[in-house]
Tab-separated table of N, CA and C in Angstrom:
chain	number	residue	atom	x	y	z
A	112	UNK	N	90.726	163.879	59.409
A	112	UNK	CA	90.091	162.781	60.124
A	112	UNK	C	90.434	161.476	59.412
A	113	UNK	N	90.869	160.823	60.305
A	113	UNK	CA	91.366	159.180	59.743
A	113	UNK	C	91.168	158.233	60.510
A	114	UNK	N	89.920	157.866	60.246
A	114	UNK	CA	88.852	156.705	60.869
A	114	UNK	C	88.660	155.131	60.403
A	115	UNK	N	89.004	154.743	60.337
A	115	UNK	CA	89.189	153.307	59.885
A	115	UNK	C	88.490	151.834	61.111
A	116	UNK	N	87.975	150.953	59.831
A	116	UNK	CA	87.456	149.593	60.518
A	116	UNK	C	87.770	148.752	60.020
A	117	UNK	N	88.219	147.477	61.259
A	117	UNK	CA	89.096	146.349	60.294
A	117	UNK	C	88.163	145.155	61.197
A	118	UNK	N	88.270	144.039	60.142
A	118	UNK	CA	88.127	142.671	61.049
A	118	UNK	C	89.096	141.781	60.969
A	119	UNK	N	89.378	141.062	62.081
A	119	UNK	CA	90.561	140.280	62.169
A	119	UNK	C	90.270	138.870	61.794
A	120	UNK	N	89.259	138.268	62.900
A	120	UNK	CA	88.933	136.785	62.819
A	120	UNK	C	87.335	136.782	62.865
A	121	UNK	N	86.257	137.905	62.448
A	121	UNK	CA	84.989	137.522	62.428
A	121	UNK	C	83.922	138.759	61.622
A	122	UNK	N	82.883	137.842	61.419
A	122	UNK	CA	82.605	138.251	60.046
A	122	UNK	C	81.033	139.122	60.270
A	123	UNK	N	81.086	140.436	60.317
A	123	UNK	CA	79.371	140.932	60.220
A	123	UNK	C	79.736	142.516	59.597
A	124	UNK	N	78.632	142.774	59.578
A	124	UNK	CA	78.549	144.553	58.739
A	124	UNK	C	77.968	145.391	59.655
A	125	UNK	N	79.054	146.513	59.416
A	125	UNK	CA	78.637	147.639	60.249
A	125	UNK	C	77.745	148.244	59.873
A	126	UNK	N	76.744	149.243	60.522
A	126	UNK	CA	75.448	149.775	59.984
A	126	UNK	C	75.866	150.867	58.958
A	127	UNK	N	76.200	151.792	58.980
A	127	UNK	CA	76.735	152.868	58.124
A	127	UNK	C	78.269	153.483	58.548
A	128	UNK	N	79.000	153.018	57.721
A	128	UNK	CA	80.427	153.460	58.428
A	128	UNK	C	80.406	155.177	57.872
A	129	UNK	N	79.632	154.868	57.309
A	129	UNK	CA	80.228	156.848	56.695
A	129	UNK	C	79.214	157.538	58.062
A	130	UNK	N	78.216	156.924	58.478
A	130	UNK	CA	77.830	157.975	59.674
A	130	UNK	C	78.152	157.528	60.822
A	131	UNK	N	79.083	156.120	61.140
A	131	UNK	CA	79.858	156.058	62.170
A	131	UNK	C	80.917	156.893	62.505
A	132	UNK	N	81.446	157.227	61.367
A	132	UNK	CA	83.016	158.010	61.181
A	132	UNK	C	82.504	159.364	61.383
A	133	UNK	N	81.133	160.067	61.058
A	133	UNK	CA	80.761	161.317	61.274
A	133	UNK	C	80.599	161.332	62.962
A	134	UNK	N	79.599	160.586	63.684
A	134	UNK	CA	79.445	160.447	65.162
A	134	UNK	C	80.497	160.363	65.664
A	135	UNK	N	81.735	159.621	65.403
A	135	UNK	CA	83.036	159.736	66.501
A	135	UNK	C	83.924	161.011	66.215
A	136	UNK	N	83.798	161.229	64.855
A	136	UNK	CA	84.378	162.324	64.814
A	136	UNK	C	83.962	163.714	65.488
A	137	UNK	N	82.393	163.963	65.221
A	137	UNK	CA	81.862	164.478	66.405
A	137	UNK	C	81.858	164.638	67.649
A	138	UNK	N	82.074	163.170	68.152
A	138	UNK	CA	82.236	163.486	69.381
A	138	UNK	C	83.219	163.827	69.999
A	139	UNK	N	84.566	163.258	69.290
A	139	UNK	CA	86.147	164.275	69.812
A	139	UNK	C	85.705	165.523	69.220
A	140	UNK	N	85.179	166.126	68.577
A	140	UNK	CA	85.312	167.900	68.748
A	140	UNK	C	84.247	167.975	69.661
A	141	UNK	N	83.083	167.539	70.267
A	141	UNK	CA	82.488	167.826	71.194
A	141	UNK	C	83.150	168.006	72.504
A	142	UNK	N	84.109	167.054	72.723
A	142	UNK	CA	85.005	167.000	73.791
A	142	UNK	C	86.140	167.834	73.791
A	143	UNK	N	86.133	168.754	72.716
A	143	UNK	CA	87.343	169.783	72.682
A	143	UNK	C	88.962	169.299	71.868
A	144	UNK	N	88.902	168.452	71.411
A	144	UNK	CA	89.808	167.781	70.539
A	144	UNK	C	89.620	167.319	69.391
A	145	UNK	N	90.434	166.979	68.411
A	145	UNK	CA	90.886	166.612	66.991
A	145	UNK	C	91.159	165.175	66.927
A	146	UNK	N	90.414	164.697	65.676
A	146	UNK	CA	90.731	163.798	65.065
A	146	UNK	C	92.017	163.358	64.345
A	147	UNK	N	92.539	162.642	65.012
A	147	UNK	CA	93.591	161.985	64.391
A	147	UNK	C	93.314	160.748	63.679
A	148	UNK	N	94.545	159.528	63.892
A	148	UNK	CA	93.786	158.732	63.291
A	148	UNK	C	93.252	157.800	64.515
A	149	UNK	N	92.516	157.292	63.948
A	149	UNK	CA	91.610	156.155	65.058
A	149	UNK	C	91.343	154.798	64.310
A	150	UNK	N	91.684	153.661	64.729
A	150	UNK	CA	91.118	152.368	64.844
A	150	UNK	C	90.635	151.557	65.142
A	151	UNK	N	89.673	150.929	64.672
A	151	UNK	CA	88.930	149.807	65.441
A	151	UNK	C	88.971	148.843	64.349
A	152	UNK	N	89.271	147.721	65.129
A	152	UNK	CA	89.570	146.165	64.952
A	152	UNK	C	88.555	145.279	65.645
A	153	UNK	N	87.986	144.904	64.956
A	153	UNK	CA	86.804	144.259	65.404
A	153	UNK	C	87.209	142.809	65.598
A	154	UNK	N	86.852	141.799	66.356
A	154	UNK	CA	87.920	140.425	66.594
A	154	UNK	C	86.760	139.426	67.292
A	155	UNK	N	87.479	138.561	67.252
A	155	UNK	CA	86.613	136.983	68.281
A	155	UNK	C	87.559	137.432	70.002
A	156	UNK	N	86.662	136.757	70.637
A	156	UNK	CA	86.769	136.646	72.055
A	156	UNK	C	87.821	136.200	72.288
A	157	UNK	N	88.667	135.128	71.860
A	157	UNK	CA	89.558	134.487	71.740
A	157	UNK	C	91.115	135.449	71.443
A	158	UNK	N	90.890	136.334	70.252
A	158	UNK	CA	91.610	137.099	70.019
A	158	UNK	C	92.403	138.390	71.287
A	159	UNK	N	91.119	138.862	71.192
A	159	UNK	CA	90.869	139.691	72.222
A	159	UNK	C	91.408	138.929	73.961
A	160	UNK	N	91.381	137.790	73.958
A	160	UNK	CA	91.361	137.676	75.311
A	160	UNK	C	92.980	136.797	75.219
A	161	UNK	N	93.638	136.669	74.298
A	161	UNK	CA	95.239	136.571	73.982
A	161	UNK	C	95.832	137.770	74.338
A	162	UNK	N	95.657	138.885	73.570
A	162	UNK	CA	95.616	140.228	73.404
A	162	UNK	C	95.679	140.972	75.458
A	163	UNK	N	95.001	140.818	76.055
A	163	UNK	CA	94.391	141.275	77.140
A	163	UNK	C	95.565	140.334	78.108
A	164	UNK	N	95.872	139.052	78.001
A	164	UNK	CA	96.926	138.691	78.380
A	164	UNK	C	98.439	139.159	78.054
A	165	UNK	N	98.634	139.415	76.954
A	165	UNK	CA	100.329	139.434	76.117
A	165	UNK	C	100.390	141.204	77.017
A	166	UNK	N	99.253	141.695	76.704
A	166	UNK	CA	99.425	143.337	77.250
A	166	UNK	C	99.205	144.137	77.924
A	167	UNK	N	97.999	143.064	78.946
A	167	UNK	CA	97.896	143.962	80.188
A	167	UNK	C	97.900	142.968	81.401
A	168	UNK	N	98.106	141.570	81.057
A	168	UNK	CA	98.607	140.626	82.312
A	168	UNK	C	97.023	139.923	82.601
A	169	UNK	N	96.298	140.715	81.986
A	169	UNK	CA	94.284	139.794	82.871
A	169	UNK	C	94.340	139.194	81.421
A	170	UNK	N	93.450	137.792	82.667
A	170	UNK	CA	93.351	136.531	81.980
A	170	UNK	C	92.083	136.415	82.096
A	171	UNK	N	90.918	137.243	81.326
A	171	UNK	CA	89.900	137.222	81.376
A	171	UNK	C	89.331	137.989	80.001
A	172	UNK	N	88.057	137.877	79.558
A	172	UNK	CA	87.289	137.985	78.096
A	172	UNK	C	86.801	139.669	78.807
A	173	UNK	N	87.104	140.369	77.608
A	173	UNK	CA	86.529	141.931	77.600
A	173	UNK	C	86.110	142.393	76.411
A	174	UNK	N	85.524	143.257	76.316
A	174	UNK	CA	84.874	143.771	75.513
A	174	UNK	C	85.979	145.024	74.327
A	175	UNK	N	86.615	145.074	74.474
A	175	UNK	CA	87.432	146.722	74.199
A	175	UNK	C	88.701	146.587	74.694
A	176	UNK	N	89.749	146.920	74.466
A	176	UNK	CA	91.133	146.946	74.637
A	176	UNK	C	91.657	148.463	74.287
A	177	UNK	N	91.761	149.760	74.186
A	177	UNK	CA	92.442	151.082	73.543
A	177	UNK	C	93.549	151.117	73.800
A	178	UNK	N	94.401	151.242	72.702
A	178	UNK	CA	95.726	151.723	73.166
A	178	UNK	C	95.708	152.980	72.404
A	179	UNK	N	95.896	153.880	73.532
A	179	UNK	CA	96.055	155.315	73.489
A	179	UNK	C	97.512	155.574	72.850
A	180	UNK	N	97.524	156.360	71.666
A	180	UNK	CA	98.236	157.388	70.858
A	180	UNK	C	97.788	158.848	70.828
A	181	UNK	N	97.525	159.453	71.969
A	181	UNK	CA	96.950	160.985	71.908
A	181	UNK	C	97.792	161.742	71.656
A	182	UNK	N	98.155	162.380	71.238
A	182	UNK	CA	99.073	163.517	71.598
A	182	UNK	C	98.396	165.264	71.336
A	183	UNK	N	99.120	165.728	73.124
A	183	UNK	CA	97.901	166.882	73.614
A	183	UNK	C	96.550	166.871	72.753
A	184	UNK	N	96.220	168.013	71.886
A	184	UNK	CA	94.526	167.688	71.511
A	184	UNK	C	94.306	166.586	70.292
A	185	UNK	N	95.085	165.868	69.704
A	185	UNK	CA	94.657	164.762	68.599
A	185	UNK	C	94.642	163.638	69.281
A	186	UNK	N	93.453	163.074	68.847
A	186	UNK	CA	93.177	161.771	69.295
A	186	UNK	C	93.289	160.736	68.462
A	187	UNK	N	94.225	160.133	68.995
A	187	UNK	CA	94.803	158.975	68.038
A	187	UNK	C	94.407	157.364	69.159
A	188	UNK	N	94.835	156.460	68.481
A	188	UNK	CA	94.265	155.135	69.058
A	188	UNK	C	94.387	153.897	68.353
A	189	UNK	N	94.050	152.762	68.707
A	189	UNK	CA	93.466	151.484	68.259
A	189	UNK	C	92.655	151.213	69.384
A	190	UNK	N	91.427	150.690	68.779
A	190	UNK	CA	90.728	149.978	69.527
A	190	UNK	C	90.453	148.565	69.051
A	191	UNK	N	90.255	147.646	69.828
A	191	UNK	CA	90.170	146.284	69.455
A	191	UNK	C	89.105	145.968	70.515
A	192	UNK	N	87.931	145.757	69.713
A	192	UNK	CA	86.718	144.803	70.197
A	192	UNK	C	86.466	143.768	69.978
A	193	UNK	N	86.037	143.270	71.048
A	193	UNK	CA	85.483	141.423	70.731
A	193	UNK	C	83.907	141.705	70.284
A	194	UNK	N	83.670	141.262	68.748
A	194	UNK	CA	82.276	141.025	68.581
A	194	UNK	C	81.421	140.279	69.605
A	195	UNK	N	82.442	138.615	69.618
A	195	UNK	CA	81.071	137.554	70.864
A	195	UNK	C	80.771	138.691	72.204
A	196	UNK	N	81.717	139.335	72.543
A	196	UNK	CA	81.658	140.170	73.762
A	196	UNK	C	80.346	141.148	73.632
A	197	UNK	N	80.256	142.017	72.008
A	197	UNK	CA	79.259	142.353	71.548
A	197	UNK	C	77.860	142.003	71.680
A	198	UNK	N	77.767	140.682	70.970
A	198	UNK	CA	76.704	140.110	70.867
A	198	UNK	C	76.083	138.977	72.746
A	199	UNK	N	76.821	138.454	73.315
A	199	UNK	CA	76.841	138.042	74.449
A	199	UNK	C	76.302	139.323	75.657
A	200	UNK	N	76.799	140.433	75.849
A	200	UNK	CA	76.271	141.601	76.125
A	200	UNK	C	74.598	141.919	75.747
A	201	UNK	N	74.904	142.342	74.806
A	201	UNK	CA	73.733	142.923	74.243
A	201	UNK	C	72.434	141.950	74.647
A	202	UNK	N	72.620	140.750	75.078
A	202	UNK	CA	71.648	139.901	75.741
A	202	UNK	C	71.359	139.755	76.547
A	203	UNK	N	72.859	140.024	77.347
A	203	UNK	CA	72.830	140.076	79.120
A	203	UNK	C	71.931	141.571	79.277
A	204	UNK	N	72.383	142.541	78.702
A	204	UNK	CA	71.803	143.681	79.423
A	204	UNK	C	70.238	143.886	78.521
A	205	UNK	N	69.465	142.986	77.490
A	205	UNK	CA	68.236	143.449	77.046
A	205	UNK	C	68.490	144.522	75.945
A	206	UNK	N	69.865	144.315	75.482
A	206	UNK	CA	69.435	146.175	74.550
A	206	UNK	C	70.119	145.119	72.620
A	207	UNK	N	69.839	146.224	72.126
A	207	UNK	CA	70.203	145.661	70.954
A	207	UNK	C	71.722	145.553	70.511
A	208	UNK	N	72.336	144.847	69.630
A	208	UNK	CA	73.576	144.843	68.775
A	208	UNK	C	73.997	145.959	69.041
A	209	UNK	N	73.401	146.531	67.847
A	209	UNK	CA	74.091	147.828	67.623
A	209	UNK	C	73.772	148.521	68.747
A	210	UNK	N	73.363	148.746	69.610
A	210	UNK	CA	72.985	149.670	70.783
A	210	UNK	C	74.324	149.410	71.619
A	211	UNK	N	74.354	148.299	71.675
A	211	UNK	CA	75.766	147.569	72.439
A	211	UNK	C	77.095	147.872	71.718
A	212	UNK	N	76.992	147.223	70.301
A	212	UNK	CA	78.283	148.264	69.369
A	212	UNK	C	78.829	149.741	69.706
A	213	UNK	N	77.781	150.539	69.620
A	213	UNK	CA	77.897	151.658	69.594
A	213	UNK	C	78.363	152.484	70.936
A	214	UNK	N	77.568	151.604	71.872
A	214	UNK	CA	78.361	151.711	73.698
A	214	UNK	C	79.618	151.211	73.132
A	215	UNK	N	80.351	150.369	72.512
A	215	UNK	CA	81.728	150.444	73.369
A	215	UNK	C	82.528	151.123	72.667
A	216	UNK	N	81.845	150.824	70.858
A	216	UNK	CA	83.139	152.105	70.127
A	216	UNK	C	83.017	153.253	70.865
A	217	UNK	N	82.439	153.967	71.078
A	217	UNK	CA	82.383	155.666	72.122
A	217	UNK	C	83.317	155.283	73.101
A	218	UNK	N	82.626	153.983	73.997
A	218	UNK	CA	83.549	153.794	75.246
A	218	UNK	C	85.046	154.294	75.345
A	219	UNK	N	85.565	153.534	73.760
A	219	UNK	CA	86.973	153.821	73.510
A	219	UNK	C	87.493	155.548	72.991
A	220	UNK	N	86.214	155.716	72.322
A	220	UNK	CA	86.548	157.447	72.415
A	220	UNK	C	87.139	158.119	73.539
A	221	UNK	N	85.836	157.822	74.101
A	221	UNK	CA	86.156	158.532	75.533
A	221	UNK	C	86.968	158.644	76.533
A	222	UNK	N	87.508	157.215	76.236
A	222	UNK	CA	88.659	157.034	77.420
A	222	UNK	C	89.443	157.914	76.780
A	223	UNK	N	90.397	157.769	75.408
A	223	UNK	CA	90.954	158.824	74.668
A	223	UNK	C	91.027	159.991	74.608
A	224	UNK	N	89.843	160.717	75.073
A	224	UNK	CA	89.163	162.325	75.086
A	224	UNK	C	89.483	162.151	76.655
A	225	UNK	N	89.659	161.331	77.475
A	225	UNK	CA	90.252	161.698	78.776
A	225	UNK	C	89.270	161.392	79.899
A	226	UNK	N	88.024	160.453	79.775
A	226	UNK	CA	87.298	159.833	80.780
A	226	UNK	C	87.887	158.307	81.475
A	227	UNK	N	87.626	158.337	82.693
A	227	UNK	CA	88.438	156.839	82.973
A	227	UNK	C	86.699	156.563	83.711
A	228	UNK	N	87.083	154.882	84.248
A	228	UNK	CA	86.260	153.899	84.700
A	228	UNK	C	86.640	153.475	85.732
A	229	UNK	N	87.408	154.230	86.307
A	229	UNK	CA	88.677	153.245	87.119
A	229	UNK	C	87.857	153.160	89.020
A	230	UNK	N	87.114	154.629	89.441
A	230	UNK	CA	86.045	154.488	90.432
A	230	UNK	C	84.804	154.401	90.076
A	231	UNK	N	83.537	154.138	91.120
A	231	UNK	CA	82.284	153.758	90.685
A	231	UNK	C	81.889	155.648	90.198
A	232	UNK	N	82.223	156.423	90.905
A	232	UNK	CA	82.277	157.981	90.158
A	232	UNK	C	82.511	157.772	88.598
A	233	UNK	N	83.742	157.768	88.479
A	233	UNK	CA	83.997	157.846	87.030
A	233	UNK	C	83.337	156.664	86.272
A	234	UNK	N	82.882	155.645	86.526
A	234	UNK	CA	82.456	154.789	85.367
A	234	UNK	C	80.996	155.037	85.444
A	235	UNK	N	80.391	155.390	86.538
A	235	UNK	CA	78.945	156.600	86.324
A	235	UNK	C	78.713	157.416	85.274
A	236	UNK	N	80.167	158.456	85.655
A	236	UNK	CA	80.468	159.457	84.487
A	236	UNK	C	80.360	158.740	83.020
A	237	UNK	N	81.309	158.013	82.752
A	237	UNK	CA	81.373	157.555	81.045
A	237	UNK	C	80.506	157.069	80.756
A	238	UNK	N	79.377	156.037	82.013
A	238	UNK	CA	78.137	155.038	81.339
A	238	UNK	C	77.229	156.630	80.998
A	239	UNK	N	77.375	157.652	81.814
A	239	UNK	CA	75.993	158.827	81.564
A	239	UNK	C	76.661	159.669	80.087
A	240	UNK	N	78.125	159.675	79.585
A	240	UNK	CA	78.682	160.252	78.151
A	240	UNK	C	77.932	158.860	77.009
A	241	UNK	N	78.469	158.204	77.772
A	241	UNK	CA	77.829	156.867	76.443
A	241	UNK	C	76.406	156.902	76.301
A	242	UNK	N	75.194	156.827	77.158
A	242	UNK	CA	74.080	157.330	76.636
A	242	UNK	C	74.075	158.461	75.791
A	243	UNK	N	74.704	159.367	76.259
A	243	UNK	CA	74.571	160.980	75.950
A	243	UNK	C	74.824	160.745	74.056
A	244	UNK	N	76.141	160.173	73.679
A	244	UNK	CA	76.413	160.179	72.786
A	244	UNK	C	76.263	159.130	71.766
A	245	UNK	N	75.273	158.631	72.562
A	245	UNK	CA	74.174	157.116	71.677
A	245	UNK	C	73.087	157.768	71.460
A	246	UNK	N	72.234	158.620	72.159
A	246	UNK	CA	71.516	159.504	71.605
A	246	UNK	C	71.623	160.175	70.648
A	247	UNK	N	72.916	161.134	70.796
A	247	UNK	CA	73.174	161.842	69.313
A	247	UNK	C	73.284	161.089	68.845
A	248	UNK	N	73.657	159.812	68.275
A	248	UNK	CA	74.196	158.809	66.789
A	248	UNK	C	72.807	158.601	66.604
A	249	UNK	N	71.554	158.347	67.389
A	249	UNK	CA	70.143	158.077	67.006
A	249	UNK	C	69.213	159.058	66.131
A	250	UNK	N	69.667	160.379	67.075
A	250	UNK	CA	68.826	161.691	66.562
A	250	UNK	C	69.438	162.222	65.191
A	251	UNK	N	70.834	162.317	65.207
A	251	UNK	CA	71.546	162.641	63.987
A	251	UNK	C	72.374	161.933	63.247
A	252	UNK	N	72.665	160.845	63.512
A	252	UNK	CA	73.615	160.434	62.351
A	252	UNK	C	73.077	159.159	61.781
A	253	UNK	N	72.291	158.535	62.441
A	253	UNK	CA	71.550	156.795	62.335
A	253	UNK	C	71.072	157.383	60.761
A	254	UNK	N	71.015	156.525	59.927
A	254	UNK	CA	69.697	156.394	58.625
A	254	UNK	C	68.981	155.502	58.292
């Protein structure tokens, strides 16, 4: 397992990376796959929304970017989140930081482990895995 967190252009602390790295790792073997390596890049809005232009053509602020490196069952990746996206969220919808953190790092799991968003079906599906597996990080891995 090779789990790693970086920041690019902005500055806060993650709650426990040693039981972040246990919960995602968890959750690719929950989903029937292996840890490879995985990244998350934590960034400003700004970053992120350069990024979202140079590589997928939208000219608009998001939360999460994955670029998928799977190969068959290892799950490999980068993910690149916008913190303001983080914190701006987490206000719009009433829930906390980290409640909001923790929705989108999974988010990016999941797409990886093979969930898409792409109909109102499937983004049903991943919003009802992302509770599912915000629960477990509460019941078992939070301290």
């Amino acid at each position: 397992m090779n789990i790693n967190f970086n920041f690019e252009d902005v500055d806060f602390v993650l709650p426990d990376e040693q039981s972040l790295k246990n919960w995602i790792d968890y959750t690719v073997k929950n989903e029937h796959c292996f840890t490879g390596n995985l990244s998350y890049i934590f960034c400003s809005d700004e970053h992120l929304w350069d990024m979202n232009k140079q590589y997928l053509g939208h000219d608009y602020y998001t939360d999460i970017i994955t670029f998928d490196y799977v190969e068959e069952q290892f799950v490999s990746g980068d993910m690149f989140i916008s913190y303001d996206r983080i914190c701006d969220n987490a206000e719009k919808f009433g829930v906390s930081r980290e409640t909001e953190l923790l929705r989108v790092m999974i988010h990016g799991v999941l797409h990886l482990v093979g969930y898409d968003d792409l109909t109102d079906e499937q983004e049903a599906e991943i919003h009802k895995m992302e509770d599912f597996y915000i629960d477990v990080y509460n019941s078992k891995f939070k301290k």
